[in-house]
Tab-separated table of N, CA, C and O in Angstrom:
chain	number	residue	atom	x	y	z
A	54	MET	N	-28.166	-43.139	-3.809
A	54	MET	CA	-27.206	-42.596	-2.871
A	54	MET	C	-28.149	-42.502	-1.558
A	54	MET	O	-29.129	-42.080	-1.662
A	55	ALA	N	-27.394	-42.838	-0.658
A	55	ALA	CA	-28.119	-42.815	0.935
A	55	ALA	C	-28.341	-41.505	1.343
A	55	ALA	O	-27.593	-40.706	0.999
A	56	GLN	N	-29.262	-41.312	2.115
A	56	GLN	CA	-29.506	-39.876	2.712
A	56	GLN	C	-28.126	-39.385	3.475
A	56	GLN	O	-27.860	-38.191	3.437
A	57	ASP	N	-27.419	-40.145	4.283
A	57	ASP	CA	-26.101	-39.570	4.876
A	57	ASP	C	-25.236	-39.290	3.706
A	57	ASP	O	-24.435	-38.113	3.856
A	58	ASP	N	-25.071	-40.061	2.587
A	58	ASP	CA	-24.185	-39.758	1.566
A	58	ASP	C	-24.562	-38.225	0.796
A	58	ASP	O	-23.797	-37.407	0.671
A	59	ARG	N	-25.821	-38.073	0.702
A	59	ARG	CA	-26.331	-36.745	0.079
A	59	ARG	C	-26.052	-35.620	1.105
A	59	ARG	O	-25.754	-34.598	0.721
A	60	GLU	N	-26.142	-35.844	2.361
A	60	GLU	CA	-25.879	-34.655	3.488
A	60	GLU	C	-24.512	-34.320	3.490
A	60	GLU	O	-24.048	-33.182	3.433
A	61	GLN	N	-23.554	-35.307	3.329
A	61	GLN	CA	-22.039	-35.134	3.227
A	61	GLN	C	-21.746	-34.391	1.940
A	61	GLN	O	-20.861	-33.429	2.055
A	62	GLU	N	-22.373	-34.896	0.969
A	62	GLU	CA	-22.185	-34.169	-0.485
A	62	GLU	C	-22.371	-32.659	-0.258
A	62	GLU	O	-21.662	-31.913	-0.722
A	63	SER	N	-23.618	-32.451	0.228
A	63	SER	CA	-24.207	-31.082	0.176
A	63	SER	C	-23.310	-30.102	1.270
A	63	SER	O	-23.133	-29.006	1.039
A	64	ALA	N	-22.619	-30.946	2.210
A	64	ALA	CA	-21.860	-30.088	3.198
A	64	ALA	C	-20.510	-29.750	2.695
A	64	ALA	O	-19.891	-28.968	3.202
A	65	ARG	N	-20.031	-30.493	1.765
A	65	ARG	CA	-18.603	-30.193	1.245
A	65	ARG	C	-18.405	-28.701	0.594
A	65	ARG	O	-19.481	-28.335	-0.103
A	66	PRO	N	-17.425	-28.045	0.701
A	66	PRO	CA	-17.292	-26.784	0.206
A	66	PRO	C	-17.199	-26.997	-1.488
A	66	PRO	O	-16.850	-28.197	-1.970
A	67	SER	N	-17.702	-26.048	-2.297
A	67	SER	CA	-17.637	-26.114	-3.583
A	67	SER	C	-16.193	-26.093	-4.076
A	67	SER	O	-15.335	-25.444	-3.440
A	68	ARG	N	-15.808	-26.793	-5.136
A	68	ARG	CA	-14.520	-26.901	-5.775
A	68	ARG	C	-14.330	-25.678	-6.410
A	68	ARG	O	-13.012	-25.247	-6.740
A	69	ARG	N	-15.209	-24.995	-6.854
A	69	ARG	CA	-14.855	-23.771	-7.531
A	69	ARG	C	-15.022	-22.522	-6.658
A	69	ARG	O	-15.988	-22.372	-5.856
A	70	PRO	N	-14.177	-21.575	-6.542
A	70	PRO	CA	-14.175	-20.441	-5.542
A	70	PRO	C	-15.364	-19.481	-5.963
A	70	PRO	O	-15.829	-19.314	-7.240
A	71	PRO	N	-15.994	-18.928	-5.039
A	71	PRO	CA	-17.121	-17.835	-5.372
A	71	PRO	C	-16.375	-16.736	-6.264
A	71	PRO	O	-15.045	-16.241	-5.998
A	72	SER	N	-17.154	-16.142	-7.054
A	72	SER	CA	-16.662	-14.923	-7.877
A	72	SER	C	-16.554	-13.758	-7.116
A	72	SER	O	-17.178	-13.537	-6.127
A	73	LEU	N	-15.366	-13.218	-7.446
A	73	LEU	CA	-15.214	-12.014	-6.484
A	73	LEU	C	-15.854	-10.643	-7.201
A	73	LEU	O	-15.841	-9.577	-6.445
A	74	LEU	N	-16.485	-10.898	-8.301
A	74	LEU	CA	-17.208	-9.701	-8.873
A	74	LEU	C	-18.521	-10.270	-9.379
A	74	LEU	O	-18.964	-11.453	-9.382
A	75	PRO	N	-19.487	-9.149	-9.251
A	75	PRO	CA	-20.911	-9.445	-9.710
A	75	PRO	C	-21.060	-10.103	-11.098
A	75	PRO	O	-20.167	-10.025	-11.915
A	76	ALA	N	-22.074	-10.920	-11.419
A	76	ALA	CA	-22.472	-11.570	-12.636
A	76	ALA	C	-22.177	-10.323	-13.863
A	76	ALA	O	-22.832	-9.194	-13.571
A	77	GLY	N	-21.501	-10.864	-14.719
A	77	GLY	CA	-21.414	-9.682	-15.778
A	77	GLY	C	-20.375	-8.670	-15.814
A	77	GLY	O	-20.003	-8.019	-16.715
A	78	ALA	N	-19.797	-8.315	-14.582
A	78	ALA	CA	-18.652	-7.542	-14.527
A	78	ALA	C	-17.488	-8.263	-14.984
A	78	ALA	O	-17.056	-9.185	-14.893
A	79	SER	N	-16.402	-7.312	-15.660
A	79	SER	CA	-15.073	-7.879	-16.154
A	79	SER	C	-14.135	-7.577	-15.134
A	79	SER	O	-14.091	-6.344	-14.626
A	80	LEU	N	-13.191	-8.340	-14.985
A	80	LEU	CA	-12.056	-8.306	-14.091
A	80	LEU	C	-10.963	-7.750	-15.013
A	80	LEU	O	-10.461	-8.347	-15.807
A	81	MET	N	-10.445	-6.405	-14.453
A	81	MET	CA	-9.287	-6.049	-15.332
A	81	MET	C	-7.999	-6.334	-14.599
A	81	MET	O	-7.008	-6.719	-15.263
A	82	THR	N	-7.925	-6.131	-13.496
A	82	THR	CA	-6.596	-6.482	-12.652
A	82	THR	C	-7.040	-6.885	-11.083
A	82	THR	O	-7.909	-6.553	-10.644
A	83	ILE	N	-6.311	-7.889	-10.743
A	83	ILE	CA	-6.514	-8.361	-9.418
A	83	ILE	C	-4.991	-8.730	-8.962
A	83	ILE	O	-4.240	-9.063	-9.589
A	84	GLY	N	-4.673	-8.261	-7.542
A	84	GLY	CA	-3.395	-8.417	-7.109
A	84	GLY	C	-3.462	-8.614	-5.474
A	84	GLY	O	-4.412	-8.708	-4.914
A	85	ASN	N	-2.346	-8.515	-4.970
A	85	ASN	CA	-2.049	-8.673	-3.524
A	85	ASN	C	-0.894	-7.790	-3.212
A	85	ASN	O	0.196	-7.969	-3.845
A	86	LEU	N	-1.037	-6.906	-2.344
A	86	LEU	CA	-0.153	-5.923	-2.079
A	86	LEU	C	1.236	-6.530	-1.423
A	86	LEU	O	2.373	-6.066	-1.356
A	87	ARG	N	1.041	-7.677	-0.764
A	87	ARG	CA	2.204	-8.591	-0.180
A	87	ARG	C	2.861	-9.436	-0.877
A	87	ARG	O	3.845	-10.090	-0.554
A	88	LEU	N	2.378	-9.538	-2.330
A	88	LEU	CA	3.305	-10.480	-3.183
A	88	LEU	C	4.046	-9.742	-4.199
A	88	LEU	O	3.997	-8.676	-4.309
A	89	ALA	N	4.927	-10.680	-4.876
A	89	ALA	CA	5.813	-10.229	-5.911
A	89	ALA	C	6.891	-9.019	-5.175
A	89	ALA	O	7.133	-8.110	-5.893
A	90	ILE	N	7.182	-9.411	-4.112
A	90	ILE	CA	8.427	-8.542	-3.480
A	90	ILE	C	9.596	-9.414	-3.495
A	90	ILE	O	9.685	-10.423	-2.979
A	91	PRO	N	10.866	-8.767	-4.165
A	91	PRO	CA	11.912	-9.449	-4.219
A	91	PRO	C	12.611	-9.617	-2.996
A	91	PRO	O	12.545	-8.837	-2.131
A	92	HIS	N	13.405	-10.847	-2.906
A	92	HIS	CA	14.117	-11.192	-1.766
A	92	HIS	C	15.107	-10.034	-1.547
A	92	HIS	O	15.297	-9.559	-0.322
A	93	VAL	N	15.767	-9.533	-2.459
A	93	VAL	CA	16.887	-8.524	-2.465
A	93	VAL	C	16.089	-7.447	-2.815
A	93	VAL	O	15.646	-7.271	-3.992
A	94	LEU	N	16.327	-6.257	-2.055
A	94	LEU	CA	15.577	-5.028	-2.298
A	94	LEU	C	16.620	-3.844	-2.160
A	94	LEU	O	16.511	-3.151	-0.950
A	95	PRO	N	17.514	-3.602	-3.103
A	95	PRO	CA	18.481	-2.488	-2.831
A	95	PRO	C	17.977	-1.098	-2.932
A	95	PRO	O	18.358	-0.362	-2.221
A	96	ASP	N	16.743	-0.832	-3.377
A	96	ASP	CA	16.140	0.354	-3.460
A	96	ASP	C	14.563	0.229	-3.342
A	96	ASP	O	14.058	-1.083	-3.408
A	97	GLU	N	13.872	1.297	-2.772
A	97	GLU	CA	12.419	0.924	-2.512
A	97	GLU	C	11.869	0.520	-3.795
A	97	GLU	O	12.271	0.758	-4.867
A	98	LEU	N	10.703	-0.377	-3.957
A	98	LEU	CA	10.095	-0.789	-4.804
A	98	LEU	C	8.807	-0.145	-4.924
A	98	LEU	O	8.005	-0.156	-4.020
A	99	ILE	N	8.644	0.589	-6.093
A	99	ILE	CA	7.366	1.444	-6.388
A	99	ILE	C	6.681	0.767	-7.498
A	99	ILE	O	7.194	0.561	-8.736
A	100	THR	N	5.437	0.340	-7.459
A	100	THR	CA	4.789	-0.162	-8.364
A	100	THR	C	3.331	0.481	-8.637
A	100	THR	O	2.689	0.705	-7.676
A	101	THR	N	3.162	0.938	-9.608
A	101	THR	CA	1.911	1.666	-10.010
A	101	THR	C	0.799	0.560	-10.258
A	101	THR	O	0.969	-0.181	-11.038
A	102	LEU	N	-0.264	0.613	-9.502
A	102	LEU	CA	-1.390	-0.184	-9.396
A	102	LEU	C	-2.502	0.076	-10.201
A	102	LEU	O	-3.049	-0.663	-10.976
A	103	ALA	N	-2.809	1.566	-10.479
A	103	ALA	CA	-3.874	2.040	-11.250
A	103	ALA	C	-3.610	3.555	-11.339
A	103	ALA	O	-3.060	4.146	-10.460
A	104	GLU	N	-4.204	4.100	-12.486
A	104	GLU	CA	-3.973	5.470	-12.680
A	104	GLU	C	-4.910	5.928	-13.586
A	104	GLU	O	-5.409	5.206	-14.574
A	105	GLY	N	-5.402	7.298	-13.591
A	105	GLY	CA	-6.233	7.798	-14.597
A	105	GLY	C	-7.042	8.982	-14.017
A	105	GLY	O	-7.190	9.070	-12.779
A	106	LYS	N	-7.332	9.964	-14.908
A	106	LYS	CA	-8.273	11.005	-14.461
A	106	LYS	C	-7.825	11.818	-13.007
A	106	LYS	O	-8.674	11.839	-12.084
A	107	GLY	N	-6.501	12.226	-13.123
A	107	GLY	CA	-6.000	12.863	-11.887
A	107	GLY	C	-5.779	12.216	-10.582
A	107	GLY	O	-5.532	12.600	-9.620
A	108	ALA	N	-5.823	10.803	-10.722
A	108	ALA	CA	-5.206	9.986	-9.633
A	108	ALA	C	-4.333	8.842	-10.075
A	108	ALA	O	-4.277	8.440	-11.189
A	109	ARG	N	-3.496	8.460	-8.950
A	109	ARG	CA	-2.527	7.369	-9.319
A	109	ARG	C	-2.429	6.645	-7.826
A	109	ARG	O	-2.318	7.169	-6.975
A	110	ILE	N	-2.575	5.294	-7.886
A	110	ILE	CA	-2.373	4.562	-6.858
A	110	ILE	C	-1.107	3.714	-6.848
A	110	ILE	O	-0.830	2.849	-7.914
A	111	GLU	N	-0.241	3.858	-5.893
A	111	GLU	CA	1.045	2.936	-5.993
A	111	GLU	C	1.259	2.220	-4.686
A	111	GLU	O	0.790	2.421	-3.628
A	112	ARG	N	1.867	0.988	-4.953
A	112	ARG	CA	2.324	0.235	-3.741
A	112	ARG	C	3.749	0.504	-3.774
A	112	ARG	O	4.538	0.585	-4.776
A	113	ILE	N	4.272	0.900	-2.595
A	113	ILE	CA	5.621	1.264	-1.985
A	113	ILE	C	6.100	0.124	-1.033
A	113	ILE	O	5.466	0.201	-0.023
A	114	VAL	N	7.255	-0.373	-1.283
A	114	VAL	CA	7.797	-1.302	-0.289
A	114	VAL	C	9.114	-0.996	0.022
A	114	VAL	O	10.059	-0.512	-0.838
A	115	SER	N	9.436	-0.589	1.304
A	115	SER	CA	10.633	-0.112	2.048
A	115	SER	C	11.037	-1.117	2.993
A	115	SER	O	10.201	-1.863	3.653
A	116	ARG	N	12.448	-1.412	2.962
A	116	ARG	CA	13.034	-2.304	3.799
A	116	ARG	C	14.217	-1.642	4.442
A	116	ARG	O	15.493	-1.972	3.979
A	117	GLY	N	14.042	-0.798	5.288
A	117	GLY	CA	15.307	0.057	5.925
A	117	GLY	C	15.455	1.237	4.951
A	117	GLY	O	16.526	1.929	5.274
A	118	HIS	N	14.782	1.423	3.982
A	118	HIS	CA	15.076	2.659	3.079
A	118	HIS	C	14.532	3.753	3.563
A	118	HIS	O	13.605	3.900	4.354
A	119	THR	N	15.315	5.026	3.574
A	119	THR	CA	14.994	6.278	3.798
A	119	THR	C	15.156	7.276	2.935
A	119	THR	O	15.672	6.965	1.773
A	120	SER	N	14.910	8.526	3.012
A	120	SER	CA	15.008	9.695	2.137
A	120	SER	C	16.344	9.827	2.327
A	120	SER	O	16.948	9.850	3.271
A	121	ASP	N	17.022	10.279	1.179
A	121	ASP	CA	18.375	10.794	1.243
A	121	ASP	C	18.776	12.012	2.181
A	121	ASP	O	17.535	12.735	2.302
A	122	PRO	N	19.725	12.155	2.885
A	122	PRO	CA	19.816	13.136	3.868
A	122	PRO	C	19.722	14.519	2.920
A	122	PRO	O	20.251	14.867	1.859
A	123	GLY	N	18.844	15.433	3.683
A	123	GLY	CA	18.601	16.678	3.198
A	123	GLY	C	17.584	16.682	2.045
A	123	GLY	O	17.167	17.890	1.546
A	124	PHE	N	16.922	15.559	1.639
A	124	PHE	CA	15.989	15.529	0.516
A	124	PHE	C	14.569	15.645	1.172
A	124	PHE	O	14.267	14.961	2.185
A	125	TRP	N	13.809	16.328	0.745
A	125	TRP	CA	12.464	16.643	1.079
A	125	TRP	C	11.510	16.323	-0.215
A	125	TRP	O	11.733	17.006	-1.190
A	126	TYR	N	10.406	15.612	-0.227
A	126	TYR	CA	9.475	15.553	-1.240
A	126	TYR	C	8.530	16.926	-0.967
A	126	TYR	O	8.195	17.311	-0.033
A	127	ASP	N	8.337	17.431	-2.225
A	127	ASP	CA	7.584	18.580	-2.481
A	127	ASP	C	6.778	18.514	-3.631
A	127	ASP	O	7.035	18.720	-4.924
A	128	GLN	N	5.629	17.717	-3.366
A	128	GLN	CA	5.013	17.043	-4.519
A	128	GLN	C	3.796	18.216	-5.092
A	128	GLN	O	3.168	18.920	-4.274
A	129	GLU	N	3.511	18.071	-6.332
A	129	GLU	CA	2.380	18.851	-6.993
A	129	GLU	C	1.006	18.507	-6.498
A	129	GLU	O	-0.022	18.994	-6.796
A	130	GLU	N	1.133	17.039	-6.228
A	130	GLU	CA	-0.296	16.417	-6.031
A	130	GLU	C	-0.298	16.197	-4.475
A	130	GLU	O	0.558	16.164	-3.603
A	131	ASP	N	-1.644	16.109	-3.889
A	131	ASP	CA	-2.197	15.567	-2.465
A	131	ASP	C	-1.804	14.174	-2.572
A	131	ASP	O	-1.752	13.520	-3.590
A	132	GLU	N	-1.430	13.633	-1.397
A	132	GLU	CA	-1.258	12.257	-1.189
A	132	GLU	C	-1.848	11.559	0.091
A	132	GLU	O	-1.775	12.304	1.163
A	133	PHE	N	-2.538	10.562	-0.044
A	133	PHE	CA	-3.012	9.853	0.995
A	133	PHE	C	-2.090	8.636	0.991
A	133	PHE	O	-1.985	7.845	-0.057
A	134	VAL	N	-1.406	8.304	2.269
A	134	VAL	CA	-0.677	7.194	2.263
A	134	VAL	C	-1.014	6.260	3.639
A	134	VAL	O	-1.298	6.925	4.673
A	135	LEU	N	-0.959	5.165	3.479
A	135	LEU	CA	-1.370	4.107	4.344
A	135	LEU	C	-0.376	3.083	4.539
A	135	LEU	O	-0.079	2.470	3.511
A	136	VAL	N	0.025	2.758	5.725
A	136	VAL	CA	0.890	1.684	6.007
A	136	VAL	C	0.054	0.523	6.184
A	136	VAL	O	-0.669	0.336	7.140
A	137	THR	N	0.413	-0.490	5.367
A	137	THR	CA	-0.596	-1.815	5.344
A	137	THR	C	0.312	-2.867	6.001
A	137	THR	O	-0.386	-3.705	6.687
A	138	GLN	N	1.485	-2.674	6.137
A	138	GLN	CA	2.368	-3.782	6.724
A	138	GLN	C	3.624	-3.103	7.274
A	138	GLN	O	4.211	-2.256	6.541
A	139	GLY	N	4.032	-3.345	8.332
A	139	GLY	CA	5.526	-2.767	8.795
A	139	GLY	C	5.387	-1.524	9.691
A	139	GLY	O	4.432	-1.208	10.369
A	140	HIS	N	6.477	-0.801	9.749
A	140	HIS	CA	6.630	0.163	10.690
A	140	HIS	C	7.789	1.360	9.927
A	140	HIS	O	8.664	1.039	9.535
A	141	ALA	N	7.298	2.694	10.109
A	141	ALA	CA	8.195	3.650	9.495
A	141	ALA	C	8.030	4.922	10.244
A	141	ALA	O	7.030	5.233	11.162
A	142	ARG	N	8.808	5.826	10.008
A	142	ARG	CA	8.720	7.375	10.513
A	142	ARG	C	8.789	8.117	9.434
A	142	ARG	O	9.747	8.179	8.614
A	143	VAL	N	7.906	9.052	9.286
A	143	VAL	CA	7.820	10.287	8.331
A	143	VAL	C	8.017	11.447	9.096
A	143	VAL	O	7.346	11.757	10.061
A	144	GLU	N	9.064	12.183	8.491
A	144	GLU	CA	9.119	13.660	9.083
A	144	GLU	C	8.374	14.678	8.150
A	144	GLU	O	8.803	14.603	6.901
A	145	VAL	N	7.645	15.564	8.817
A	145	VAL	CA	6.839	16.476	7.974
A	145	VAL	C	7.391	17.829	8.415
A	145	VAL	O	7.483	18.188	9.594
A	146	GLU	N	7.950	18.764	7.491
A	146	GLU	CA	8.453	19.854	7.826
A	146	GLU	C	7.627	20.612	8.756
A	146	GLU	O	6.625	20.849	8.470
A	147	GLU	N	8.087	21.362	9.755
A	147	GLU	CA	7.542	22.134	10.651
A	147	GLU	C	6.585	21.465	11.580
A	147	GLU	O	5.808	22.236	12.306
A	148	GLN	N	6.389	20.153	11.547
A	148	GLN	CA	5.681	19.400	12.212
A	148	GLN	C	6.216	18.150	13.093
A	148	GLN	O	5.791	17.562	13.990
A	149	GLY	N	7.434	17.728	12.574
A	149	GLY	CA	8.126	16.705	13.321
A	149	GLY	C	7.907	15.566	12.897
A	149	GLY	O	7.299	15.376	11.763
A	150	GLU	N	8.327	14.516	13.468
A	150	GLU	CA	8.262	12.993	12.900
A	150	GLU	C	6.871	12.413	13.405
A	150	GLU	O	6.453	12.725	14.671
A	151	LEU	N	6.384	11.432	12.526
A	151	LEU	CA	5.284	10.865	12.871
A	151	LEU	C	5.647	9.250	12.772
A	151	LEU	O	6.205	8.671	12.018
A	152	ASP	N	5.170	8.635	13.771
A	152	ASP	CA	5.455	7.195	13.890
A	152	ASP	C	4.245	6.423	13.369
A	152	ASP	O	3.278	6.502	13.726
A	153	LEU	N	4.609	5.550	12.071
A	153	LEU	CA	3.517	4.925	11.426
A	153	LEU	C	3.576	3.380	11.439
A	153	LEU	O	4.552	2.907	11.371
A	154	ARG	N	2.522	2.721	12.072
A	154	ARG	CA	2.504	1.410	11.912
A	154	ARG	C	1.284	0.835	11.018
A	154	ARG	O	0.385	1.712	10.614
A	155	ALA	N	1.255	-0.512	10.929
A	155	ALA	CA	0.137	-0.877	10.067
A	155	ALA	C	-1.211	-0.498	10.401
A	155	ALA	O	-1.607	-0.599	11.629
A	156	GLY	N	-1.950	-0.007	9.509
A	156	GLY	CA	-3.037	0.629	9.737
A	156	GLY	C	-3.284	2.121	9.867
A	156	GLY	O	-4.269	2.805	9.699
A	157	ASP	N	-2.016	2.812	9.910
A	157	ASP	CA	-1.981	4.226	10.159
A	157	ASP	C	-1.729	4.814	8.839
A	157	ASP	O	-1.292	4.201	7.860
A	158	TYR	N	-2.610	5.944	8.578
A	158	TYR	CA	-2.628	6.711	7.420
A	158	TYR	C	-2.130	8.161	7.636
A	158	TYR	O	-2.434	8.705	8.737
A	159	LEU	N	-1.833	8.869	6.541
A	159	LEU	CA	-1.479	10.116	6.660
A	159	LEU	C	-2.027	10.868	5.268
A	159	LEU	O	-1.932	10.222	4.075
A	160	VAL	N	-2.552	12.123	5.403
A	160	VAL	CA	-2.906	12.910	4.335
A	160	VAL	C	-1.959	14.080	4.037
A	160	VAL	O	-2.017	14.775	5.147
A	161	LEU	N	-1.349	14.110	3.114
A	161	LEU	CA	-0.347	15.295	2.871
A	161	LEU	C	-0.843	16.059	1.828
A	161	LEU	O	-0.813	15.795	0.501
A	162	PRO	N	-1.211	17.246	2.054
A	162	PRO	CA	-1.747	18.245	1.005
A	162	PRO	C	-0.483	18.510	-0.085
A	162	PRO	O	0.752	18.402	0.385
A	163	ALA	N	-0.626	18.945	-1.105
A	163	ALA	CA	0.444	19.294	-2.202
A	163	ALA	C	1.300	20.391	-1.566
A	163	ALA	O	1.014	21.164	-0.794
A	164	HIS	N	2.548	20.190	-1.791
A	164	HIS	CA	3.729	21.025	-1.410
A	164	HIS	C	3.936	21.149	0.151
A	164	HIS	O	4.687	21.921	0.614
A	165	VAL	N	3.447	20.071	0.901
A	165	VAL	CA	3.822	20.046	2.325
A	165	VAL	C	5.019	19.098	2.199
A	165	VAL	O	5.062	17.954	1.827
A	166	LYS	N	6.198	19.693	2.643
A	166	LYS	CA	7.457	18.904	2.546
A	166	LYS	C	7.498	17.763	3.542
A	166	LYS	O	7.145	18.078	4.616
A	167	HIS	N	7.891	16.607	2.983
A	167	HIS	CA	7.977	15.701	4.011
A	167	HIS	C	9.128	14.590	3.302
A	167	HIS	O	9.655	14.685	2.447
A	168	ARG	N	9.518	13.604	4.297
A	168	ARG	CA	10.413	12.792	4.023
A	168	ARG	C	10.333	11.516	4.658
A	168	ARG	O	9.916	11.438	5.832
A	169	VAL	N	10.874	10.335	4.337
A	169	VAL	CA	10.985	9.287	5.169
A	169	VAL	C	12.160	9.016	5.927
A	169	VAL	O	13.377	9.130	5.551
A	170	LYS	N	12.032	9.163	7.119
A	170	LYS	CA	13.041	9.307	8.094
A	170	LYS	C	13.520	7.884	8.617
A	170	LYS	O	14.933	7.697	8.732
A	171	TRP	N	12.781	6.846	8.579
A	171	TRP	CA	13.313	5.432	9.069
A	171	TRP	C	12.139	4.610	8.499
A	171	TRP	O	10.947	4.885	8.655
A	172	THR	N	12.465	3.245	8.074
A	172	THR	CA	11.865	2.038	7.901
A	172	THR	C	12.340	0.982	8.440
A	172	THR	O	13.657	0.958	8.505
A	173	ASP	N	11.687	0.004	8.950
A	173	ASP	CA	12.167	-1.109	9.720
A	173	ASP	C	12.956	-1.909	8.769
A	173	ASP	O	12.628	-2.368	7.904
A	174	PRO	N	14.369	-2.084	9.076
A	174	PRO	CA	15.127	-2.900	8.175
A	174	PRO	C	14.929	-4.398	8.346
A	174	PRO	O	15.293	-5.246	7.569
A	175	ALA	N	14.225	-4.857	9.312
A	175	ALA	CA	14.204	-6.143	9.555
A	175	ALA	C	12.759	-6.758	8.921
A	175	ALA	O	12.382	-7.925	9.083
A	176	GLN	N	11.864	-5.868	8.410
A	176	GLN	CA	10.699	-6.395	7.760
A	176	GLN	C	10.381	-5.469	6.608
A	176	GLN	O	10.849	-4.362	6.604
A	177	ASP	N	9.434	-5.877	5.637
A	177	ASP	CA	9.050	-4.916	4.898
A	177	ASP	C	7.813	-3.901	5.356
A	177	ASP	O	7.137	-4.453	6.082
A	178	THR	N	8.127	-2.815	4.911
A	178	THR	CA	7.113	-1.773	5.145
A	178	THR	C	6.462	-1.743	3.779
A	178	THR	O	6.988	-1.235	2.916
A	179	VAL	N	5.020	-1.938	3.601
A	179	VAL	CA	4.116	-1.817	2.469
A	179	VAL	C	3.252	-0.665	2.817
A	179	VAL	O	2.457	-0.685	3.789
A	180	TRP	N	3.635	0.203	1.805
A	180	TRP	CA	2.542	1.500	1.824
A	180	TRP	C	1.535	1.314	0.610
A	180	TRP	O	2.085	0.830	-0.421
A	181	LEU	N	0.564	1.905	0.821
A	181	LEU	CA	-0.499	2.167	-0.435
A	181	LEU	C	-0.543	3.618	-0.444
A	181	LEU	O	-1.105	4.264	0.616
A	182	ALA	N	-0.146	4.123	-1.480
A	182	ALA	CA	-0.167	5.576	-1.726
A	182	ALA	C	-1.034	5.999	-2.824
A	182	ALA	O	-1.179	5.348	-3.804
A	183	VAL	N	-1.991	7.063	-2.569
A	183	VAL	CA	-2.941	7.531	-3.554
A	183	VAL	C	-2.480	8.895	-3.805
A	183	VAL	O	-2.678	9.723	-2.817
A	184	PHE	N	-2.068	9.204	-4.932
A	184	PHE	CA	-1.799	10.666	-5.275
A	184	PHE	C	-3.035	11.269	-6.230
A	184	PHE	O	-3.525	10.565	-6.947
A	185	TYR	N	-3.446	12.524	-5.835
A	185	TYR	CA	-4.586	12.982	-6.474
A	185	TYR	C	-4.551	14.561	-6.555
A	185	TYR	O	-3.781	15.133	-5.696
A	186	ARG	N	-5.343	15.178	-7.171
A	186	ARG	CA	-5.400	16.477	-7.498
A	186	ARG	C	-6.754	16.910	-6.975
A	186	ARG	O	-7.764	16.391	-7.420
A	187	ASP	N	-6.743	18.132	-6.239
A	187	ASP	CA	-8.171	18.753	-5.834
A	187	ASP	C	-8.925	19.145	-7.228
A	187	ASP	O	-8.180	19.634	-8.116
A	188	SER	N	-10.175	18.774	-7.224
A	188	SER	CA	-10.865	19.179	-8.425
A	188	SER	C	-10.910	20.745	-8.447
A	188	SER	O	-11.062	21.415	-7.416
A	189	GLU	N	-10.635	21.168	-9.794
A	189	GLU	CA	-10.544	22.687	-9.999
A	189	GLU	C	-11.620	23.266	-10.655
A	189	GLU	O	-12.495	22.654	-11.367
């Protein structure tokens, strides 16, 4: 093999993708928040991604979905919610509406009443929600 051929060979990217985990680690689940979203979405899509020991992580997909009129979430758990894609408005009781876009997050302590006032009907709003309890 000529020198130029060896240099070209070493410059080519490897055919095997690099490992996502350190050597010896086991992969339990891998996914993508933006995949496996049905074309038709009559209701919000809620998928539990992981849960255990007082915490639950969900992907929520909204496409024009809102809370029913007069309905308020009043949860036993604290909630961290991050908009990863799209646009939404959340109404928090006694605080008003919050406009959330990709990258915006909200921390809602347990029993803070809130509702989804609006989500963009022209695109998916993808939320990452982490529900947890304060350690007691």
